[in-house]
Amino acid sequence: MITTLGVLAAVLTTVSWLPQVRRTLSTRSAGDFSWSYLWVLSAGVGCWAAYGVAREDLSIILANSLTLALLLAIVATKAHTERRARGSAGS
Amino acid sequence: MITTLGVLAAVLTTVSWLPQVRRTLSTRSAGDFSWSYLWVLSAGVGCWAAYGVAREDLSIILANSLTLALLLAIVATKAHTERRARGSAGS
């Protein structure tokens, strides 16, 4: 039962990022995300993945490695759109 | 070492929400968040809290209970701003 709960939690918290990444990539808008949130969350998710490795818990490892990849897609979109905004503001 | 890693991961993934909630409450803007993301993530974080209870792992319980509370602050802000936008669009 516990492993099922862990797998369900892992799937939900990972899958939740798919509609968010789809929205961010389609709207090209990530201004509502705070940089501190994105960086600190990425560091935390990375630590959770390491925690999962240390505890040999596959659901924690899988969830957090995938989450990190999706999170970085949002970081890249936010960085890209802000760089373009600065570029067009400067020209 | 493992517990320290779990506590560090728990603190980072929880603390990351503080600057995000502060930004969302100050800008009153949560349009970039996808509803599916917020609801599915909330369900997942809730499952992680239950998983922590089942495994008697305080770092997982604490992290996810606090994260859920902060997540719901963003849900409330997004719901409130969208209701107002619909209200002013209708009048």
PDB file of C-alpha atoms in Angstrom:
ATOM      1  CA  MET A   1       0.000   0.000   0.000  1.00  0.00           C
ATOM      2  CA  ILE A   2       2.822   2.409   0.946  1.00  0.00           C
ATOM      3  CA  THR A   3       4.689   1.860  -2.301  1.00  0.00           C
ATOM      4  CA  THR A   4       1.472   2.404  -4.260  1.00  0.00           C
ATOM      5  CA  LEU A   5       0.987   5.703  -2.419  1.00  0.00           C
ATOM      6  CA  GLY A   6       4.575   6.713  -3.190  1.00  0.00           C
ATOM      7  CA  VAL A   7       4.185   5.823  -6.857  1.00  0.00           C
ATOM      8  CA  LEU A   8       0.842   7.691  -7.056  1.00  0.00           C
ATOM      9  CA  ALA A   9       2.412  10.756  -5.373  1.00  0.00           C
ATOM     10  CA  ALA A  10       5.422  10.519  -7.671  1.00  0.00           C
ATOM     11  CA  VAL A  11       3.258  10.228 -10.795  1.00  0.00           C
ATOM     12  CA  LEU A  12       0.943  13.111  -9.800  1.00  0.00           C
ATOM     13  CA  THR A  13       3.703  15.562  -8.819  1.00  0.00           C
ATOM     14  CA  THR A  14       5.610  14.713 -11.997  1.00  0.00           C
ATOM     15  CA  VAL A  15       2.642  14.633 -14.387  1.00  0.00           C
ATOM     16  CA  SER A  16       1.429  17.964 -12.975  1.00  0.00           C
ATOM     17  CA  TRP A  17       4.370  19.637 -14.698  1.00  0.00           C
ATOM     18  CA  LEU A  18       3.287  18.462 -18.178  1.00  0.00           C
ATOM     19  CA  PRO A  19       0.260  20.803 -18.517  1.00  0.00           C
ATOM     20  CA  GLN A  20       2.350  23.586 -16.947  1.00  0.00           C
ATOM     21  CA  VAL A  21       5.239  23.141 -19.399  1.00  0.00           C
ATOM     22  CA  ARG A  22       2.726  22.883 -22.278  1.00  0.00           C
ATOM     23  CA  ARG A  23       1.072  26.152 -21.138  1.00  0.00           C
ATOM     24  CA  THR A  24       4.413  27.929 -20.646  1.00  0.00           C
ATOM     25  CA  LEU A  25       5.763  26.800 -24.032  1.00  0.00           C
ATOM     26  CA  SER A  26       2.524  27.744 -25.830  1.00  0.00           C
ATOM     27  CA  THR A  27       2.037  31.130 -24.142  1.00  0.00           C
ATOM     28  CA  ARG A  28       5.775  31.857 -24.043  1.00  0.00           C
ATOM     29  CA  SER A  29       4.912  33.540 -20.741  1.00  0.00           C
ATOM     30  CA  ALA A  30       6.551  32.652 -17.418  1.00  0.00           C
ATOM     31  CA  GLY A  31       6.576  36.097 -15.838  1.00  0.00           C
ATOM     32  CA  ASP A  32       4.394  34.969 -12.940  1.00  0.00           C
ATOM     33  CA  PHE A  33       7.101  32.514 -11.830  1.00  0.00           C
ATOM     34  CA  SER A  34       9.584  33.950  -9.363  1.00  0.00           C
ATOM     35  CA  TRP A  35      13.237  33.241 -10.154  1.00  0.00           C
ATOM     36  CA  SER A  36      13.908  32.408  -6.508  1.00  0.00           C
ATOM     37  CA  TYR A  37      11.062  29.869  -6.646  1.00  0.00           C
ATOM     38  CA  LEU A  38      12.450  28.210  -9.777  1.00  0.00           C
ATOM     39  CA  TRP A  39      16.062  28.021  -8.570  1.00  0.00           C
ATOM     40  CA  VAL A  40      15.363  26.994  -4.984  1.00  0.00           C
ATOM     41  CA  LEU A  41      12.763  24.429  -6.110  1.00  0.00           C
ATOM     42  CA  SER A  42      15.220  23.017  -8.657  1.00  0.00           C
ATOM     43  CA  ALA A  43      17.869  22.677  -5.947  1.00  0.00           C
ATOM     44  CA  GLY A  44      15.327  21.029  -3.640  1.00  0.00           C
ATOM     45  CA  VAL A  45      14.084  18.621  -6.304  1.00  0.00           C
ATOM     46  CA  GLY A  46      17.712  17.729  -7.030  1.00  0.00           C
ATOM     47  CA  CYS A  47      18.211  16.978  -3.335  1.00  0.00           C
ATOM     48  CA  TRP A  48      15.045  14.835  -3.305  1.00  0.00           C
ATOM     49  CA  ALA A  49      16.485  12.833  -6.225  1.00  0.00           C
ATOM     50  CA  ALA A  50      19.734  12.355  -4.288  1.00  0.00           C
ATOM     51  CA  TYR A  51      17.665  11.439  -1.199  1.00  0.00           C
ATOM     52  CA  GLY A  52      15.869   8.819  -3.280  1.00  0.00           C
ATOM     53  CA  VAL A  53      19.210   7.393  -4.443  1.00  0.00           C
ATOM     54  CA  ALA A  54      20.468   7.281  -0.849  1.00  0.00           C
ATOM     55  CA  ARG A  55      17.283   5.492   0.274  1.00  0.00           C
ATOM     56  CA  GLU A  56      17.157   3.352  -2.895  1.00  0.00           C
ATOM     57  CA  ASP A  57      13.561   4.519  -3.422  1.00  0.00           C
ATOM     58  CA  LEU A  58      12.776   4.384  -7.131  1.00  0.00           C
ATOM     59  CA  SER A  59       9.534   6.417  -6.899  1.00  0.00           C
ATOM     60  CA  ILE A  60      11.378   9.354  -5.323  1.00  0.00           C
ATOM     61  CA  ILE A  61      14.271   9.090  -7.813  1.00  0.00           C
ATOM     62  CA  LEU A  62      12.059   8.900 -10.908  1.00  0.00           C
ATOM     63  CA  ALA A  63       9.663  11.633  -9.822  1.00  0.00           C
ATOM     64  CA  ASN A  64      12.339  14.154  -9.009  1.00  0.00           C
ATOM     65  CA  SER A  65      14.601  13.521 -11.983  1.00  0.00           C
ATOM     66  CA  LEU A  66      11.689  14.014 -14.404  1.00  0.00           C
ATOM     67  CA  THR A  67      10.393  16.997 -12.434  1.00  0.00           C
ATOM     68  CA  LEU A  68      13.824  18.610 -12.645  1.00  0.00           C
ATOM     69  CA  ALA A  69      13.884  18.211 -16.425  1.00  0.00           C
ATOM     70  CA  LEU A  70      10.417  19.788 -16.778  1.00  0.00           C
ATOM     71  CA  LEU A  71      11.294  22.575 -14.330  1.00  0.00           C
ATOM     72  CA  LEU A  72      14.358  23.455 -16.388  1.00  0.00           C
ATOM     73  CA  ALA A  73      12.116  23.769 -19.474  1.00  0.00           C
ATOM     74  CA  ILE A  74      10.241  26.535 -17.635  1.00  0.00           C
ATOM     75  CA  VAL A  75      13.506  28.139 -16.494  1.00  0.00           C
ATOM     76  CA  ALA A  76      14.718  28.152 -20.119  1.00  0.00           C
ATOM     77  CA  THR A  77      11.459  29.701 -21.365  1.00  0.00           C
ATOM     78  CA  LYS A  78      11.521  32.408 -18.693  1.00  0.00           C
ATOM     79  CA  ALA A  79      15.185  33.212 -19.404  1.00  0.00           C
ATOM     80  CA  HIS A  80      14.564  33.301 -23.151  1.00  0.00           C
ATOM     81  CA  THR A  81      11.493  35.548 -22.987  1.00  0.00           C
ATOM     82  CA  GLU A  82      13.150  37.943 -20.523  1.00  0.00           C
ATOM     83  CA  ARG A  83      16.298  38.164 -22.663  1.00  0.00           C
ATOM     84  CA  ARG A  84      14.165  38.991 -25.718  1.00  0.00           C
ATOM     85  CA  ALA A  85      12.180  41.564 -23.717  1.00  0.00           C
ATOM     86  CA  ARG A  86      15.430  43.252 -22.627  1.00  0.00           C
ATOM     87  CA  GLY A  87      16.715  43.066 -26.192  1.00  0.00           C
ATOM     88  CA  SER A  88      13.672  44.744 -27.702  1.00  0.00           C
ATOM     89  CA  ALA A  89      13.607  47.309 -24.839  1.00  0.00           C
ATOM     90  CA  GLY A  90      17.237  48.219 -25.580  1.00  0.00           C
ATOM     91  CA  SER A  91      16.915  48.536 -29.361  1.00  0.00           C
TER      92      SER A  91
ATOM     93  CA  MET B   1      23.646  11.812   6.136  1.00  0.00           C
ATOM     94  CA  ILE B   2      20.449  10.534   4.475  1.00  0.00           C
ATOM     95  CA  THR B   3      18.191  12.276   6.960  1.00  0.00           C
ATOM     96  CA  THR B   4      20.131  15.521   6.501  1.00  0.00           C
ATOM     97  CA  LEU B   5      19.624  15.218   2.742  1.00  0.00           C
ATOM     98  CA  GLY B   6      15.901  14.608   3.255  1.00  0.00           C
ATOM     99  CA  VAL B   7      15.600  17.577   5.593  1.00  0.00           C
ATOM    100  CA  LEU B   8      17.566  19.797   3.161  1.00  0.00           C
ATOM    101  CA  ALA B   9      15.353  18.677   0.246  1.00  0.00           C
ATOM    102  CA  ALA B  10      12.242  19.205   2.376  1.00  0.00           C
ATOM    103  CA  VAL B  11      13.357  22.696   3.449  1.00  0.00           C
ATOM    104  CA  LEU B  12      14.334  23.783  -0.096  1.00  0.00           C
ATOM    105  CA  THR B  13      11.181  22.522  -1.836  1.00  0.00           C
ATOM    106  CA  THR B  14       9.043  24.093   0.888  1.00  0.00           C
ATOM    107  CA  VAL B  15      10.927  27.374   1.228  1.00  0.00           C
ATOM    108  CA  SER B  16      10.905  27.772  -2.569  1.00  0.00           C
ATOM    109  CA  TRP B  17       7.178  28.447  -2.355  1.00  0.00           C
ATOM    110  CA  LEU B  18       7.638  31.476  -0.062  1.00  0.00           C
ATOM    111  CA  PRO B  19       9.097  33.835  -2.714  1.00  0.00           C
ATOM    112  CA  GLN B  20       6.539  32.466  -5.191  1.00  0.00           C
ATOM    113  CA  VAL B  21       3.584  33.135  -2.881  1.00  0.00           C
ATOM    114  CA  ARG B  22       5.025  36.562  -2.037  1.00  0.00           C
ATOM    115  CA  ARG B  23       5.321  37.390  -5.776  1.00  0.00           C
ATOM    116  CA  THR B  24       1.838  36.061  -6.568  1.00  0.00           C
ATOM    117  CA  LEU B  25       0.218  37.957  -3.656  1.00  0.00           C
ATOM    118  CA  SER B  26       2.064  41.195  -4.533  1.00  0.00           C
ATOM    119  CA  THR B  27       1.482  41.044  -8.292  1.00  0.00           C
ATOM    120  CA  ARG B  28      -2.010  39.549  -7.918  1.00  0.00           C
ATOM    121  CA  SER B  29      -1.093  37.702 -11.103  1.00  0.00           C
ATOM    122  CA  ALA B  30      -1.152  33.903 -11.433  1.00  0.00           C
ATOM    123  CA  GLY B  31      -2.240  33.654 -15.036  1.00  0.00           C
ATOM    124  CA  ASP B  32       0.910  31.808 -16.048  1.00  0.00           C
ATOM    125  CA  PHE B  33      -0.009  28.924 -13.739  1.00  0.00           C
ATOM    126  CA  SER B  34      -2.061  26.212 -15.398  1.00  0.00           C
ATOM    127  CA  TRP B  35      -5.098  25.035 -13.411  1.00  0.00           C
ATOM    128  CA  SER B  36      -4.270  21.411 -14.207  1.00  0.00           C
ATOM    129  CA  TYR B  37      -0.768  21.973 -12.803  1.00  0.00           C
ATOM    130  CA  LEU B  38      -2.099  23.476  -9.569  1.00  0.00           C
ATOM    131  CA  TRP B  39      -4.764  20.820  -8.963  1.00  0.00           C
ATOM    132  CA  VAL B  40      -2.703  17.774  -9.956  1.00  0.00           C
ATOM    133  CA  LEU B  41       0.315  19.051  -8.002  1.00  0.00           C
ATOM    134  CA  SER B  42      -1.869  19.681  -4.943  1.00  0.00           C
ATOM    135  CA  ALA B  43      -3.223  16.124  -5.167  1.00  0.00           C
ATOM    136  CA  GLY B  44       0.309  14.778  -5.552  1.00  0.00           C
ATOM    137  CA  VAL B  45       1.682  16.803  -2.650  1.00  0.00           C
ATOM    138  CA  GLY B  46      -1.222  15.551  -0.557  1.00  0.00           C
ATOM    139  CA  CYS B  47      -0.304  11.980  -1.481  1.00  0.00           C
ATOM    140  CA  TRP B  48       3.350  12.661  -0.579  1.00  0.00           C
ATOM    141  CA  ALA B  49       2.185  13.843   2.867  1.00  0.00           C
ATOM    142  CA  ALA B  50       0.162  10.639   3.280  1.00  0.00           C
ATOM    143  CA  TYR B  51       3.195   8.659   2.049  1.00  0.00           C
ATOM    144  CA  GLY B  52       5.296  10.382   4.710  1.00  0.00           C
ATOM    145  CA  VAL B  53       2.756   9.419   7.373  1.00  0.00           C
ATOM    146  CA  ALA B  54       2.727   5.816   6.166  1.00  0.00           C
ATOM    147  CA  ARG B  55       6.554   5.705   6.254  1.00  0.00           C
ATOM    148  CA  GLU B  56       6.710   7.751   9.486  1.00  0.00           C
ATOM    149  CA  ASP B  57       9.112  10.149   7.745  1.00  0.00           C
ATOM    150  CA  LEU B  58       8.778  13.568   9.366  1.00  0.00           C
ATOM    151  CA  SER B  59      10.730  15.450   6.640  1.00  0.00           C
ATOM    152  CA  ILE B  60       8.332  14.240   3.944  1.00  0.00           C
ATOM    153  CA  ILE B  61       5.271  14.965   6.132  1.00  0.00           C
ATOM    154  CA  LEU B  62       6.365  18.487   7.103  1.00  0.00           C
ATOM    155  CA  ALA B  63       7.531  19.485   3.635  1.00  0.00           C
ATOM    156  CA  ASN B  64       4.386  18.422   1.864  1.00  0.00           C
ATOM    157  CA  SER B  65       1.889  19.740   4.409  1.00  0.00           C
ATOM    158  CA  LEU B  66       3.475  23.199   4.301  1.00  0.00           C
ATOM    159  CA  THR B  67       3.829  23.068   0.514  1.00  0.00           C
ATOM    160  CA  LEU B  68       0.148  22.250   0.211  1.00  0.00           C
ATOM    161  CA  ALA B  69      -0.811  25.263   2.320  1.00  0.00           C
ATOM    162  CA  LEU B  70       1.372  27.592   0.193  1.00  0.00           C
ATOM    163  CA  LEU B  71       0.076  26.023  -3.046  1.00  0.00           C
ATOM    164  CA  LEU B  72      -3.504  26.691  -1.979  1.00  0.00           C
ATOM    165  CA  ALA B  73      -2.594  30.374  -1.432  1.00  0.00           C
ATOM    166  CA  ILE B  74      -1.691  30.522  -5.133  1.00  0.00           C
ATOM    167  CA  VAL B  75      -4.865  28.626  -6.092  1.00  0.00           C
ATOM    168  CA  ALA B  76      -6.915  31.142  -4.087  1.00  0.00           C
ATOM    169  CA  THR B  77      -5.169  34.120  -5.717  1.00  0.00           C
ATOM    170  CA  LYS B  78      -5.651  32.712  -9.218  1.00  0.00           C
ATOM    171  CA  ALA B  79      -9.337  31.930  -8.551  1.00  0.00           C
ATOM    172  CA  HIS B  80      -9.906  35.388  -7.053  1.00  0.00           C
ATOM    173  CA  THR B  81      -8.207  37.312  -9.897  1.00  0.00           C
ATOM    174  CA  GLU B  82      -9.990  35.256 -12.589  1.00  0.00           C
ATOM    175  CA  ARG B  83     -13.387  35.735 -10.889  1.00  0.00           C
ATOM    176  CA  ARG B  84     -12.777  39.505 -10.776  1.00  0.00           C
ATOM    177  CA  ALA B  85     -11.660  39.537 -14.416  1.00  0.00           C
ATOM    178  CA  ARG B  86     -14.865  37.706 -15.423  1.00  0.00           C
ATOM    179  CA  GLY B  87     -16.893  40.077 -13.230  1.00  0.00           C
ATOM    180  CA  SER B  88     -15.472  43.230 -14.810  1.00  0.00           C
ATOM    181  CA  ALA B  89     -15.732  41.679 -18.294  1.00  0.00           C
ATOM    182  CA  GLY B  90     -19.440  40.950 -17.678  1.00  0.00           C
ATOM    183  CA  SER B  91     -20.386  44.380 -16.293  1.00  0.00           C
TER     184      SER B  91
END
